[in-house]
Short mmCIF file of C-alpha atoms in Angstrom, two decimals:
data_model
loop_
_atom_site.label_atom_id
_atom_site.label_comp_id
_atom_site.label_asym_id
_atom_site.label_seq_id
_atom_site.Cartn_x
_atom_site.Cartn_y
_atom_site.Cartn_z
CA MET Q 1 125.61 118.80 128.83
CA ALA Q 2 127.14 118.47 132.50
CA GLU Q 3 127.85 115.34 134.12
CA PHE Q 4 126.83 115.68 137.30
CA GLU Q 5 122.94 118.18 138.50
CA PHE Q 6 123.49 122.04 140.45
CA ASN Q 7 121.22 124.05 141.33
CA LYS Q 8 123.40 126.75 143.35
CA VAL Q 9 127.33 127.71 143.87
CA TYR Q 10 127.90 129.13 147.05
CA VAL Q 11 131.58 130.68 147.44
CA LEU Q 12 133.21 130.33 150.84
CA GLU Q 13 135.33 133.01 151.09
CA SER Q 14 138.55 133.98 154.26
CA LEU Q 15 141.00 135.78 152.78
CA LYS Q 16 143.58 138.42 155.08
CA GLN Q 17 142.30 141.71 155.05
CA GLY Q 18 143.94 144.12 152.24
CA GLU Q 19 144.50 141.11 149.87
CA ARG Q 20 142.23 140.89 146.81
CA LEU Q 21 138.74 139.60 147.31
CA THR Q 22 138.81 137.41 144.02
CA GLY Q 23 135.39 135.72 145.66
CA LYS Q 24 134.09 139.01 146.29
CA GLU Q 25 135.09 139.27 142.68
CA LEU Q 26 133.25 136.57 141.26
CA TYR Q 27 129.95 136.03 142.98
CA GLU Q 28 128.93 139.65 142.62
CA ASP Q 29 130.62 140.45 139.07
CA LEU Q 30 129.31 136.76 136.91
CA LEU Q 31 127.94 134.59 140.27
CA ASN Q 32 124.76 136.50 141.18
CA ARG Q 33 124.34 138.77 137.95
CA LYS Q 34 123.85 134.36 135.99
CA ALA Q 35 121.38 133.47 138.55
CA TYR Q 36 119.61 136.28 137.77
CA LEU Q 37 119.23 135.15 134.08
CA ILE Q 38 118.84 131.06 134.92
CA THR Q 39 116.07 129.87 136.12
CA ASP Q 40 116.39 127.76 138.99
CA PHE Q 41 119.71 127.84 139.79
CA GLU Q 42 120.93 130.36 142.36
CA ALA Q 43 124.65 131.54 144.09
CA GLU Q 44 125.50 133.03 147.67
CA TYR Q 45 128.73 134.05 149.30
CA ILE Q 46 129.84 133.14 152.43
CA SER Q 47 133.33 134.79 154.24
CA ILE Q 48 135.02 133.05 156.40
CA ASN Q 49 137.03 134.30 158.89
CA ASN Q 50 137.52 131.68 161.19
CA LYS Q 51 137.23 127.72 162.31
CA GLU Q 52 133.57 128.16 163.53
CA ASP Q 53 132.32 130.07 160.08
CA PHE Q 54 134.19 127.45 158.13
CA TRP Q 55 131.92 124.53 160.20
CA LYS Q 56 128.69 126.68 160.33
CA ALA Q 57 128.78 127.27 156.30
CA LEU Q 58 128.91 123.64 156.41
CA GLU Q 59 126.96 122.44 158.72
CA LYS Q 60 124.36 125.16 156.67
CA ILE Q 61 124.62 123.50 153.24
CA LYS Q 62 124.72 120.61 154.60
CA ASP Q 63 121.42 121.41 156.08
CA LYS Q 64 120.23 123.10 152.60
CA CYS Q 65 120.87 120.31 150.56
CA ILE Q 66 119.11 117.55 152.38
CA THR Q 67 116.00 120.45 153.53
CA GLU Q 68 115.59 121.95 150.15
CA GLY Q 69 117.01 119.48 147.50
CA GLN Q 70 120.32 121.46 146.79
CA TYR Q 71 122.67 119.99 144.37
CA PRO Q 72 125.72 123.30 145.32
CA ILE Q 73 128.35 123.91 143.89
CA LEU Q 74 131.16 124.48 146.14
CA HIS Q 75 134.19 127.70 144.79
CA PHE Q 76 136.66 127.91 147.58
CA GLU Q 77 138.76 131.06 147.52
CA ILE Q 78 140.96 130.64 151.09
CA HIS Q 79 145.08 130.24 150.80
CA GLY Q 80 146.74 127.25 150.68
CA SER Q 81 149.11 125.25 153.20
CA LYS Q 82 152.66 125.40 152.24
CA ASP Q 83 152.95 121.58 154.10
CA LYS Q 84 149.85 120.98 151.55
CA ASP Q 85 147.89 119.50 154.09
CA GLY Q 86 145.06 121.87 153.86
CA LEU Q 87 143.79 125.25 153.79
CA VAL Q 88 144.66 128.29 155.77
CA LEU Q 89 141.66 130.67 156.21
CA ASN Q 90 143.05 134.40 157.41
CA SER Q 91 142.60 133.62 161.26
CA GLY Q 92 145.41 131.83 160.16
CA GLU Q 93 143.80 128.42 161.71
CA LEU Q 94 144.55 125.08 159.43
CA ILE Q 95 141.39 122.71 157.95
CA GLY Q 96 143.47 120.10 157.94
CA TRP Q 97 142.24 117.32 153.94
CA ASP Q 98 141.83 114.60 156.74
CA GLU Q 99 138.59 117.37 158.51
CA LEU Q 100 137.22 117.58 155.92
CA TYR Q 101 137.30 114.63 153.48
CA PRO Q 102 134.90 112.78 155.82
CA ASN Q 103 132.49 116.06 155.66
CA LEU Q 104 132.53 115.61 151.71
CA VAL Q 105 132.08 112.01 152.00
CA TYR Q 106 128.52 113.21 154.09
CA LEU Q 107 127.89 115.94 151.51
CA ASN Q 108 128.68 114.40 149.27
CA SER Q 109 126.71 111.18 149.74
CA ILE Q 110 122.87 113.48 150.35
CA MET Q 111 123.82 114.07 146.81
CA GLY Q 112 124.23 110.66 144.31
CA ASN Q 113 127.37 111.76 144.07
CA ASN Q 114 126.78 115.29 141.72
CA LEU Q 115 129.62 117.41 144.24
CA PHE Q 116 131.56 119.60 142.58
CA ILE Q 117 134.28 121.26 143.76
CA THR Q 118 135.97 124.35 142.34
CA LEU Q 119 139.74 125.67 144.09
CA ALA Q 120 140.20 128.89 143.53
CA VAL Q 121 143.82 127.01 146.24
CA CYS Q 122 147.34 126.57 145.94
CA TYR Q 123 148.14 122.83 146.09
CA GLY Q 124 144.12 122.57 146.08
CA ALA Q 125 144.21 118.97 144.42
CA PHE Q 126 145.96 117.32 147.64
CA ILE Q 127 142.98 116.94 148.62
CA MET Q 128 143.08 113.70 146.52
CA GLU Q 129 145.24 111.92 148.44
CA LEU Q 130 143.26 111.35 151.09
CA ILE Q 131 140.67 109.06 149.26
CA LYS Q 132 140.03 105.67 150.82
CA ILE Q 133 137.76 103.79 148.07
CA GLU Q 134 136.34 101.47 151.47
CA LYS Q 135 134.11 104.84 151.28
CA ALA Q 136 131.77 106.67 149.57
CA ALA Q 137 133.66 108.84 147.27
CA PRO Q 138 133.85 112.45 148.82
CA TYR Q 139 133.02 114.57 144.92
CA TRP Q 140 131.86 113.59 142.07
CA GLY Q 141 134.98 115.79 140.66
CA PHE Q 142 137.04 118.76 141.15
CA ILE Q 143 139.07 121.42 139.25
CA GLY Q 144 142.24 121.96 141.16
CA SER Q 145 146.05 122.48 141.41
CA PHE Q 146 148.79 120.62 142.43
CA GLU Q 147 150.83 124.31 142.54
CA GLU Q 148 150.29 128.04 143.86
CA ILE Q 149 148.58 130.05 142.01
CA LEU Q 150 148.45 133.84 141.36
CA PRO Q 151 145.14 135.76 142.38
CA ASP Q 152 145.23 137.35 139.68
CA ASP Q 153 145.55 134.72 137.47
CA LEU Q 154 142.97 132.62 139.32
CA SER Q 155 140.40 135.64 138.95
CA ILE Q 156 140.84 135.38 135.25
CA CYS Q 157 140.43 131.20 134.89
CA TYR Q 158 137.67 130.85 136.81
CA ASN Q 159 136.40 133.83 135.88
CA ASP Q 160 136.24 132.33 132.34
CA PHE Q 161 135.16 128.74 133.69
CA TYR Q 162 131.80 129.74 135.21
CA ASN Q 163 130.61 132.05 132.51
CA GLU Q 164 131.75 129.30 129.72
CA PHE Q 165 130.12 127.16 132.33
CA LEU Q 166 126.54 128.99 133.34
CA THR Q 167 125.90 129.41 129.65
CA ASN Q 168 126.68 126.25 127.48
CA TYR Q 169 127.04 123.68 130.49
CA ASN Q 170 129.68 122.33 128.46
CA LEU Q 171 132.36 121.42 131.12
CA ASN Q 172 135.02 120.25 128.20
CA GLU Q 173 134.61 123.16 126.73
CA ALA Q 174 135.20 124.84 130.67
CA ILE Q 175 137.71 123.89 131.15
CA LYS Q 176 139.35 124.78 127.06
CA LYS Q 177 138.38 128.15 128.19
CA LEU Q 178 139.85 128.03 131.46
CA HIS Q 179 142.33 126.39 130.18
CA GLU Q 180 143.25 129.23 127.45
CA ALA Q 181 142.02 132.33 129.63
CA ASN Q 182 145.67 133.69 130.85
CA PRO Q 183 147.87 132.71 127.65
CA SER Q 184 151.14 134.42 129.71
CA ILE Q 185 150.97 131.36 133.08
CA PRO Q 186 151.46 127.92 131.95
CA SER Q 187 148.08 126.75 133.52
CA THR Q 188 148.38 124.43 136.47
CA TYR Q 189 144.71 124.10 136.77
CA ARG Q 190 143.41 120.24 137.14
CA LEU Q 191 139.61 118.75 135.97
CA ILE Q 192 139.79 115.58 137.89
CA ASN Q 193 136.12 113.73 138.84
CA SER Q 194 135.84 110.77 141.11
CA GLU Q 195 136.10 107.48 137.99
CA GLU Q 196 139.58 108.86 137.74
CA THR Q 197 139.84 108.54 141.41
CA PHE Q 198 138.69 105.45 142.09
CA LYS Q 199 140.81 104.24 139.26
CA ILE Q 200 143.91 106.20 140.26
CA ALA Q 201 143.29 104.34 144.17
CA TYR Q 202 142.44 101.05 143.07
CA LYS Q 203 145.72 100.77 141.10
CA LYS Q 204 147.29 102.20 144.27
CA TYR Q 205 145.75 99.54 146.56
CA PHE Q 206 146.47 97.42 143.85
CA ASN Q 207 150.40 97.69 144.04
CA GLU Q 208 150.54 98.00 147.29
CA GLN Q 209 148.58 95.09 149.10
CA PHE Q 210 148.68 92.04 146.23
CA ASP Q 211 153.23 92.28 145.44
CA GLU Q 212 155.21 89.57 146.31
CA GLU Q 213 155.84 90.62 149.97
CA LYS Q 214 152.56 91.97 151.42
CA ILE Q 215 151.73 88.86 149.95
CA ASN Q 216 154.22 86.48 151.52
CA THR Q 217 153.42 88.66 155.16
CA ARG Q 218 149.92 88.46 154.70
CA PHE Q 219 150.21 84.62 154.48
CA GLU Q 220 153.38 84.91 157.98
CA SER Q 221 150.43 87.13 159.56
CA VAL Q 222 147.12 84.26 158.86
CA LEU Q 223 149.86 81.18 159.95
CA LYS Q 224 150.76 83.16 162.64
CA GLN Q 225 146.85 84.24 164.00
CA ASN Q 226 145.16 80.29 163.40
CA ASN Q 227 148.84 78.87 165.03
CA PHE Q 228 150.11 77.13 162.04
CA ASN Q 229 153.00 76.25 161.57
CA LEU Q 230 153.87 73.64 158.21
CA LYS Q 231 156.29 72.82 156.41
CA ASP Q 232 155.95 73.20 153.30
CA GLU Q 233 159.74 72.46 150.84
CA ASN Q 234 157.22 73.25 147.15
CA ASN Q 235 155.66 75.71 148.94
CA ILE Q 236 151.83 74.60 147.59
CA SER Q 237 150.16 76.60 151.06
CA LEU Q 238 151.54 80.03 149.94
CA LYS Q 239 150.97 78.93 146.51
CA LEU Q 240 147.27 78.12 146.82
CA PHE Q 241 147.03 81.25 149.24
CA LYS Q 242 148.51 83.60 146.91
CA GLU Q 243 145.82 81.65 144.25
CA ASN Q 244 142.67 81.84 146.59
CA LEU Q 245 144.27 86.04 147.49
CA LEU Q 246 144.19 87.02 144.39
CA LYS Q 247 141.03 85.82 143.08
CA SER Q 248 139.08 87.16 146.11
CA LYS Q 249 140.74 90.46 144.07
CA GLU Q 250 137.38 91.34 142.03
CA ASN Q 251 135.48 90.49 144.43
CA TYR Q 252 137.15 93.13 146.04
CA PHE Q 253 136.84 95.60 144.08
CA VAL Q 254 133.14 95.16 142.67
CA LYS Q 255 132.81 95.71 146.25
CA HIS Q 256 134.94 98.90 146.77
CA LYS Q 257 133.38 100.31 143.57
CA ARG Q 258 129.99 99.69 145.43
CA THR Q 259 130.49 101.72 147.63
CA PHE Q 260 132.26 104.32 146.28
CA PHE Q 261 129.81 105.14 143.94
CA MET Q 262 126.77 104.52 146.04
CA PHE Q 263 125.24 102.17 143.95
CA ASP Q 264 122.87 101.09 147.47
CA ASN Q 265 121.24 103.95 147.72
CA PHE Q 266 121.39 105.46 143.89
CA PRO Q 267 120.65 102.52 141.12
CA ASP Q 268 121.03 104.86 138.08
CA ASN Q 269 124.92 105.57 139.36
CA GLU Q 270 125.77 102.07 138.17
CA ASN Q 271 125.29 103.72 134.94
CA ARG Q 272 126.63 106.41 135.68
CA PHE Q 273 130.18 105.21 136.41
CA GLN Q 274 131.27 102.86 134.83
CA ILE Q 275 134.78 100.97 135.68
CA ASN Q 276 135.39 97.11 134.80
CA TYR Q 277 137.85 95.14 136.70
CA GLN Q 278 139.50 94.95 133.43
CA GLU Q 279 141.39 97.94 133.16
CA PHE Q 280 143.30 96.90 136.09
#
C-alpha cells in the first residue's frame, strides 16, 4: 500500500499552443477513467495560462483540502526553467521554486505530510535544493528528474506509473514500471521522499555549521557580542565551547525533526517517520 494518503489527482498543465498536451492525455486516457472505477477517488485537469491562473488553482486546492478533506497528488505538466530555478508557464512567466516552496509547505501542513508530487518537468527535482530543516516538510515525496526530459518519454512513463499505482497501490512497483516504461531512453526519474530529503539536508547542515572553521567563527562572535577578551594560551575556553556546541547537535536534531515531520500537530507521524540521530 501507499505510504501516504490520497484521494485525488490534480493535473496542472501549462504548455504552449501547438505542443502535445501530455497532461490532458494522461487525464483523459487514464486518470478520469480510473476515477469512475475507484471508490472515493477523483481526478481533475486544470489548464493554466499565467501566474494568476496558477495561484488561483493552488488556492482552490488548499481550500478543498481544508473544507472537503482532500488528500491530493499534484501532477505538474509544465516546462522547467533552463536555469533550474522553477516552472515556466506558457505565458513565459516563471514560478520560482522559492515562490512555490512556502505554498507547498502550507498545503502539506494541512495534509499532515501526505502531499505527493509528480513532476513532468525538466529539472523538476531541483525543487529539493530549497529545503529548510527548521520548517515543515513541503511534501511527503516527489518524482522528478534533475535532467531534461522529452514529452514522448514522460507521457509513456507517467502513464505506466499511474496505471500501476492506481491498480495495486504499490509505490515501489509503480516506480519500477516508470523506470522500465521506455527502454530506449535511460530513466533519469527519481523518487525522493521527505525522509531522504531531511537526511540530505541535515547532513549538509551539520557539515556547514559544525566544521572547524565555522565553530571558531561562532566562538569569536560570541566573545565579541559579550565584550569578552580571553587570552587563553591553552584554548581551554574554545575547547569547552566546542564540547557544549557538539552536545547541542542532538537537541537541535530532535527539535528540527519534530518540526519538519509535524509531530506536534500530527502525533501519528512519530511512528511514520523514524529517523535516528545515530544515522548522522
